[in-house]
N, CA, C and O atoms as a DFTB+ gen file, in Angstrom:
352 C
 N C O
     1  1     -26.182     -20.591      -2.741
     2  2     -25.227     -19.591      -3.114
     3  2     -24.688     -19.914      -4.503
     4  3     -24.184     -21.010      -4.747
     5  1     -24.782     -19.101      -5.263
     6  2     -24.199     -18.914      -6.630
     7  2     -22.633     -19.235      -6.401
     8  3     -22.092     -18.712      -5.427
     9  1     -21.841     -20.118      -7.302
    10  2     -20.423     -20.506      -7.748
    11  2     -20.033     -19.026      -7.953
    12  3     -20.855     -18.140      -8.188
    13  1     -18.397     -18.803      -7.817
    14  2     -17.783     -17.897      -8.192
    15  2     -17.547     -18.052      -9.927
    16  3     -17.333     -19.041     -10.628
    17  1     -17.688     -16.629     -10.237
    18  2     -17.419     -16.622     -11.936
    19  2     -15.709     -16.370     -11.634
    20  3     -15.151     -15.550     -10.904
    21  1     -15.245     -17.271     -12.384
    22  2     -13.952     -17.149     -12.577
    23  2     -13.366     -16.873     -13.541
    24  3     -12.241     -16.375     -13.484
    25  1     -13.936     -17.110     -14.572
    26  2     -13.351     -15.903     -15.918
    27  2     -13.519     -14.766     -16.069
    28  3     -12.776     -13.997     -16.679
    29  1     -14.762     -14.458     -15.402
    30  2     -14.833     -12.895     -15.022
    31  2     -13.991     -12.481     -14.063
    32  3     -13.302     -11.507     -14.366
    33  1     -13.864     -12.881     -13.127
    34  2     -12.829     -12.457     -12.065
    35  2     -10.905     -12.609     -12.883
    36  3      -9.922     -11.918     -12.619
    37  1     -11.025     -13.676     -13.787
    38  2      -9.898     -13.336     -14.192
    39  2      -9.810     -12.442     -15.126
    40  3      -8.685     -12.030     -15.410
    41  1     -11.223     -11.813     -15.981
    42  2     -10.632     -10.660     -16.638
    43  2     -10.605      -9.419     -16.367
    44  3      -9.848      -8.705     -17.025
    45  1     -11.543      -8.768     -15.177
    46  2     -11.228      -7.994     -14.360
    47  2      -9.750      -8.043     -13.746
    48  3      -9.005      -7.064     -13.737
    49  1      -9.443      -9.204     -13.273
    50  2      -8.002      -8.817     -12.515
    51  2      -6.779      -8.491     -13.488
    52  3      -5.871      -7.713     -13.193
    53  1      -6.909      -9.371     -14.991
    54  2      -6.097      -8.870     -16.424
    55  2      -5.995      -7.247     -16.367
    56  3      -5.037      -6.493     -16.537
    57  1      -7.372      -7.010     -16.059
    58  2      -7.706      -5.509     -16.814
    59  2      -7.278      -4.484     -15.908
    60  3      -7.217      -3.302     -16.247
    61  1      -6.950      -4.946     -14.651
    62  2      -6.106      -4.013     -13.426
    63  2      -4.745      -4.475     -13.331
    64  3      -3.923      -4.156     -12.472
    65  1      -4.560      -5.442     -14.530
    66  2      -2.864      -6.112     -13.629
    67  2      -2.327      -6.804     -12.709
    68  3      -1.146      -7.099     -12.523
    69  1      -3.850      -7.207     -11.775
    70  2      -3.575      -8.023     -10.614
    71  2      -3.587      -9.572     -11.150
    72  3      -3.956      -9.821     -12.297
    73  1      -3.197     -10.507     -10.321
    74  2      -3.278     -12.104     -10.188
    75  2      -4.666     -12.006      -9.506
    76  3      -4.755     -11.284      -8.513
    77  1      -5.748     -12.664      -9.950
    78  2      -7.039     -13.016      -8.888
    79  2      -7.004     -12.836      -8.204
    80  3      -7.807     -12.082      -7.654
    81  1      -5.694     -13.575      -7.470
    82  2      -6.070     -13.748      -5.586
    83  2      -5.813     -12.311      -5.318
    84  3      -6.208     -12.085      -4.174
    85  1      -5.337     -11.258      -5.855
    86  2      -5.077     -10.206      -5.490
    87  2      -5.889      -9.637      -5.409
    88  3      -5.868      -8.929      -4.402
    89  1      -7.085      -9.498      -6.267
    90  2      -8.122      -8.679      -6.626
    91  2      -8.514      -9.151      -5.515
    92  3      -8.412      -8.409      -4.538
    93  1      -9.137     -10.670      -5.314
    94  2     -10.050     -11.206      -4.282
    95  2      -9.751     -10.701      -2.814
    96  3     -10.540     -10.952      -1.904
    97  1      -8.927     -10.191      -2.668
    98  2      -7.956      -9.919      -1.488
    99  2      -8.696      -8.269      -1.206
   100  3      -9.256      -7.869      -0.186
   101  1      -8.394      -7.367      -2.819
   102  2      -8.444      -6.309      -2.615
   103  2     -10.241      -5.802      -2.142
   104  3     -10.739      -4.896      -1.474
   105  1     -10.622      -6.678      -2.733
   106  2     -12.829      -6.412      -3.219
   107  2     -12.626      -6.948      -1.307
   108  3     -13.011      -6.081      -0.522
   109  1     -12.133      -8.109      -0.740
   110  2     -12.321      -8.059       0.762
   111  2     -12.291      -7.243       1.374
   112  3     -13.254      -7.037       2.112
   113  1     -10.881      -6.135       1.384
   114  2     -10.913      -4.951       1.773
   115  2     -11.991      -4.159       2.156
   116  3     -12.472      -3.629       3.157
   117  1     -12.224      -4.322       0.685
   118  2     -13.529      -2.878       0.412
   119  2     -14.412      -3.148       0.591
   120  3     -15.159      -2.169       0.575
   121  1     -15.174      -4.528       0.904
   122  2     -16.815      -5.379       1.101
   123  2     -16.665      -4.628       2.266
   124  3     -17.704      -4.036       2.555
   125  1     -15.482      -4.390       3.252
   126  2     -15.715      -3.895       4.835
   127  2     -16.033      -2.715       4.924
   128  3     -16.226      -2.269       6.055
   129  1     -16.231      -1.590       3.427
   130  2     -16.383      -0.336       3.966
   131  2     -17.276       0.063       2.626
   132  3     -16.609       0.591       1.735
   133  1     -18.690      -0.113       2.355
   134  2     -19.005      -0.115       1.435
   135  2     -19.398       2.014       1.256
   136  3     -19.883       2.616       0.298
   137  1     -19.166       2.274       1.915
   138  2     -18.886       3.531       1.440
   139  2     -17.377       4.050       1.042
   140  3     -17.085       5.113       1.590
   141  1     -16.422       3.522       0.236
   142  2     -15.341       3.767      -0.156
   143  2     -15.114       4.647      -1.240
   144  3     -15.194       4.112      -2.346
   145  1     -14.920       5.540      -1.223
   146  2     -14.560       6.363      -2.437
   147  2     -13.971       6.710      -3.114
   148  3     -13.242       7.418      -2.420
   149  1     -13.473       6.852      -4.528
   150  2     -12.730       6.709      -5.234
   151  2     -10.942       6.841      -4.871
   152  3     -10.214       6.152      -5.585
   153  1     -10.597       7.289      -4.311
   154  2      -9.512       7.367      -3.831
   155  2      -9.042       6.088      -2.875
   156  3      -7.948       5.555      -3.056
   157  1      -9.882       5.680      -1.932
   158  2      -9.632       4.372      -1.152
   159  2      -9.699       3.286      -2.207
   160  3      -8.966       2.320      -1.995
   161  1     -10.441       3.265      -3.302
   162  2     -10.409       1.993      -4.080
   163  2      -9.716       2.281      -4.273
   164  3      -9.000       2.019      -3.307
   165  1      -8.914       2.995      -5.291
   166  2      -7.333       3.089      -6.192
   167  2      -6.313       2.480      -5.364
   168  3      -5.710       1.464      -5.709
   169  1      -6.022       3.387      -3.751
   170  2      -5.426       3.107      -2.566
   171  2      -5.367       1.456      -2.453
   172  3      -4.366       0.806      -2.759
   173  1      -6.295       1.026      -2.086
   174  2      -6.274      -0.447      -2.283
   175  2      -6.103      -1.309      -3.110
   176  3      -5.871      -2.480      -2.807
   177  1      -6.223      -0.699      -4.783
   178  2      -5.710      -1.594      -5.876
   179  2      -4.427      -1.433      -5.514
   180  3      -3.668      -2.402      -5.510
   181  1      -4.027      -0.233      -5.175
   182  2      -2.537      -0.196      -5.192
   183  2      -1.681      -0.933      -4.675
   184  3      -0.694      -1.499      -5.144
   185  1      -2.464      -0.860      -2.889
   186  2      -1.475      -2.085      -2.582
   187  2      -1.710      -3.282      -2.703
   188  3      -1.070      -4.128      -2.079
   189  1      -2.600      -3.550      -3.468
   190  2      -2.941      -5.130      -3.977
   191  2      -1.610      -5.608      -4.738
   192  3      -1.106      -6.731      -4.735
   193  1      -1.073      -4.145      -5.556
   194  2      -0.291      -4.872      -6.758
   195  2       1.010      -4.979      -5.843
   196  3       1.987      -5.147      -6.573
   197  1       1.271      -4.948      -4.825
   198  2       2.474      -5.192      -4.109
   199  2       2.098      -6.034      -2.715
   200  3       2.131      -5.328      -1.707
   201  1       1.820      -7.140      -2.548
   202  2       0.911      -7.591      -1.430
   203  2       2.281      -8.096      -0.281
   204  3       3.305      -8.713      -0.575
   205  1       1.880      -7.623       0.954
   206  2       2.954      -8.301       2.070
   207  2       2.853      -9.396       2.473
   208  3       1.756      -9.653       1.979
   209  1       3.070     -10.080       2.878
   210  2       3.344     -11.919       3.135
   211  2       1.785     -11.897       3.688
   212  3       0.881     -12.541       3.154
   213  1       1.637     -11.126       4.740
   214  2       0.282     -11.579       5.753
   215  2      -1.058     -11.241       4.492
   216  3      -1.855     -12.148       4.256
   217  1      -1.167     -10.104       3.875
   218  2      -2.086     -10.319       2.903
   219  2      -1.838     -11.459       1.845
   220  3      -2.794     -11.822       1.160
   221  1      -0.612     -12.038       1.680
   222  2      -0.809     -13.248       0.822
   223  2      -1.275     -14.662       1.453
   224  3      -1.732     -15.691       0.955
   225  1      -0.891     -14.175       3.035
   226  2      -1.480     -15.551       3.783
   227  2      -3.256     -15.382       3.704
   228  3      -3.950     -16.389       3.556
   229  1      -3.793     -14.176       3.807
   230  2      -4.912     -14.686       4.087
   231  2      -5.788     -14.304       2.624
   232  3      -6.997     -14.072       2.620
   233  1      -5.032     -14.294       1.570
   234  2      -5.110     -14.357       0.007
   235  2      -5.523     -16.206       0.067
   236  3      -6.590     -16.750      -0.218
   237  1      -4.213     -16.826       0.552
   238  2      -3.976     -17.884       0.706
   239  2      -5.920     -18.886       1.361
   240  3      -6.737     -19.626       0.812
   241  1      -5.774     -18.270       2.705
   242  2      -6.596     -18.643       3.814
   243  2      -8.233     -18.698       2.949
   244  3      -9.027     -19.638       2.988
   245  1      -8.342     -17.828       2.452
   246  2      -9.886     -17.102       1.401
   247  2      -9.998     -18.648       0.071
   248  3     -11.022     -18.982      -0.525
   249  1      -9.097     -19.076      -0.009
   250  2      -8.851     -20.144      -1.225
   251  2      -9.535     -21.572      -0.605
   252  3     -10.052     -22.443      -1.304
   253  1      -9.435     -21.597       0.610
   254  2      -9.798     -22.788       1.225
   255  2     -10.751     -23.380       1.508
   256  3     -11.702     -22.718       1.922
   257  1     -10.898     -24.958       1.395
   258  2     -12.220     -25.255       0.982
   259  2     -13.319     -25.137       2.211
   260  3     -14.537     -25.273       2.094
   261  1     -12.425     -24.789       3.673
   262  2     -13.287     -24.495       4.871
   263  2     -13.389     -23.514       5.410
   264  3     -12.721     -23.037       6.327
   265  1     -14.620     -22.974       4.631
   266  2     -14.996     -21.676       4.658
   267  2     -15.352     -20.872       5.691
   268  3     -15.143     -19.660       5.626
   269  1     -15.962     -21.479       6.825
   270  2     -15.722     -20.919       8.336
   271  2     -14.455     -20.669       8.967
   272  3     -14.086     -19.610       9.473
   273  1     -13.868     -21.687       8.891
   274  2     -12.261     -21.663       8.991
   275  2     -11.795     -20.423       8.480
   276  3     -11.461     -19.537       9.267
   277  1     -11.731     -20.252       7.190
   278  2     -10.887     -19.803       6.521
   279  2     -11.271     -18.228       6.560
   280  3     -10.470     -17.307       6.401
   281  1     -12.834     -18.093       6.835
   282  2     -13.544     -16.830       7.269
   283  2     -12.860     -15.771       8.954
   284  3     -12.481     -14.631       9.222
   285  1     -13.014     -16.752       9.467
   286  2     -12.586     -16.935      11.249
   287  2     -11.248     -15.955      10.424
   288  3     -11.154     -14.729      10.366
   289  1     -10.269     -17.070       9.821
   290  2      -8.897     -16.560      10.127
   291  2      -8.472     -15.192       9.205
   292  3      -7.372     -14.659       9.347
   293  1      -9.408     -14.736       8.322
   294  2      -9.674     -13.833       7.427
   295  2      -9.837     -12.976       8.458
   296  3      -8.789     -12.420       8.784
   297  1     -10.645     -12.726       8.984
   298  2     -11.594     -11.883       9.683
   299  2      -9.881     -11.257      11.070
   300  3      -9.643     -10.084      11.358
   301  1      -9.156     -12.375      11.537
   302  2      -8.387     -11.797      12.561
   303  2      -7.119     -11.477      11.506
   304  3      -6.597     -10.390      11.749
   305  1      -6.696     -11.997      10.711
   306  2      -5.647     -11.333       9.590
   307  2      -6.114      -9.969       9.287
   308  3      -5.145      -9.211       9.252
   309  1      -7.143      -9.415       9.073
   310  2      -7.867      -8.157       8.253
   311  2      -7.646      -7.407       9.645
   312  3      -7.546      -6.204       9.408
   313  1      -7.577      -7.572      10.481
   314  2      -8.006      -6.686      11.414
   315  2      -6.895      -6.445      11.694
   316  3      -6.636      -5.281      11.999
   317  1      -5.986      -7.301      11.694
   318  2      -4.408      -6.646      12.336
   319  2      -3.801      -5.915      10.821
   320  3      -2.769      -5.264      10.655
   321  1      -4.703      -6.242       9.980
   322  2      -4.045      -4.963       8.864
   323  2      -4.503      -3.743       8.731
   324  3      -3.887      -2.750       8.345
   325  1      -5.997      -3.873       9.177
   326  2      -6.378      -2.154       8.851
   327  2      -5.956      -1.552       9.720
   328  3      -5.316      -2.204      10.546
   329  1      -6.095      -0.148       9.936
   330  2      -5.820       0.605      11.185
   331  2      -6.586       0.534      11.998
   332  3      -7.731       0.223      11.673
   333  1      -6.345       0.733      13.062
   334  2      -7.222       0.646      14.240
   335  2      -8.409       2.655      14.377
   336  3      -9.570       2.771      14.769
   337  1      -7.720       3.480      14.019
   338  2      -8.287       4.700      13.609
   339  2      -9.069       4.838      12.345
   340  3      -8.717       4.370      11.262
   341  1     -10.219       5.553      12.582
   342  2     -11.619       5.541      11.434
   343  2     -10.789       6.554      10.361
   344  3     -11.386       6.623       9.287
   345  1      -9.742       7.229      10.401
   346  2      -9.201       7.817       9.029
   347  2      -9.079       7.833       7.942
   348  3      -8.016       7.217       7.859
   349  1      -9.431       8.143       6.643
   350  2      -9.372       7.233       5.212
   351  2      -8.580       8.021       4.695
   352  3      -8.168       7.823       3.552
């Protein structure tokens, strides 16, 4: 597996206004629905730029060097955030 580019990721996140972990937070989101369309991305930058404790925990959780771990607890954080209804 290829290293993360991190100057790219930090100038993408410059160029939206986010902190990294925000972006990284927000692109998680959207890896789950790769048919997202322009309106759900914006939607999701949006609330990137205002993040609630539990998206900063698993902002947090995504940083960690145990990546199953940190996947596992990603995976049950994400789920108690999206909706449970297919609505966009």
């Amino acid at each position: 597996m290829k290293g993360l580019d991190t100057a790219r990721l930090d100038t993408l996140a410059r160029r939206l206004g986010l902190a990294p972990r925000q972006l990284a937070l927000a692109a998680a989101r959207l890896a789950h629905d790769e048919a997202a369309g322009a309106q759900r991305r914006r939607a999701v930058l949006a609330e990137a730029h205002a993040p609630t404790a539990a998206m900063e925990h698993v902002a947090s959780l995504m940083a960690t060097p145990i990546a199953g771990y940190a996947l596992d607890e990603v995976d049950r954080a994400l789920a108690s955030l999206w909706p449970t209804t297919t609505d966009t």
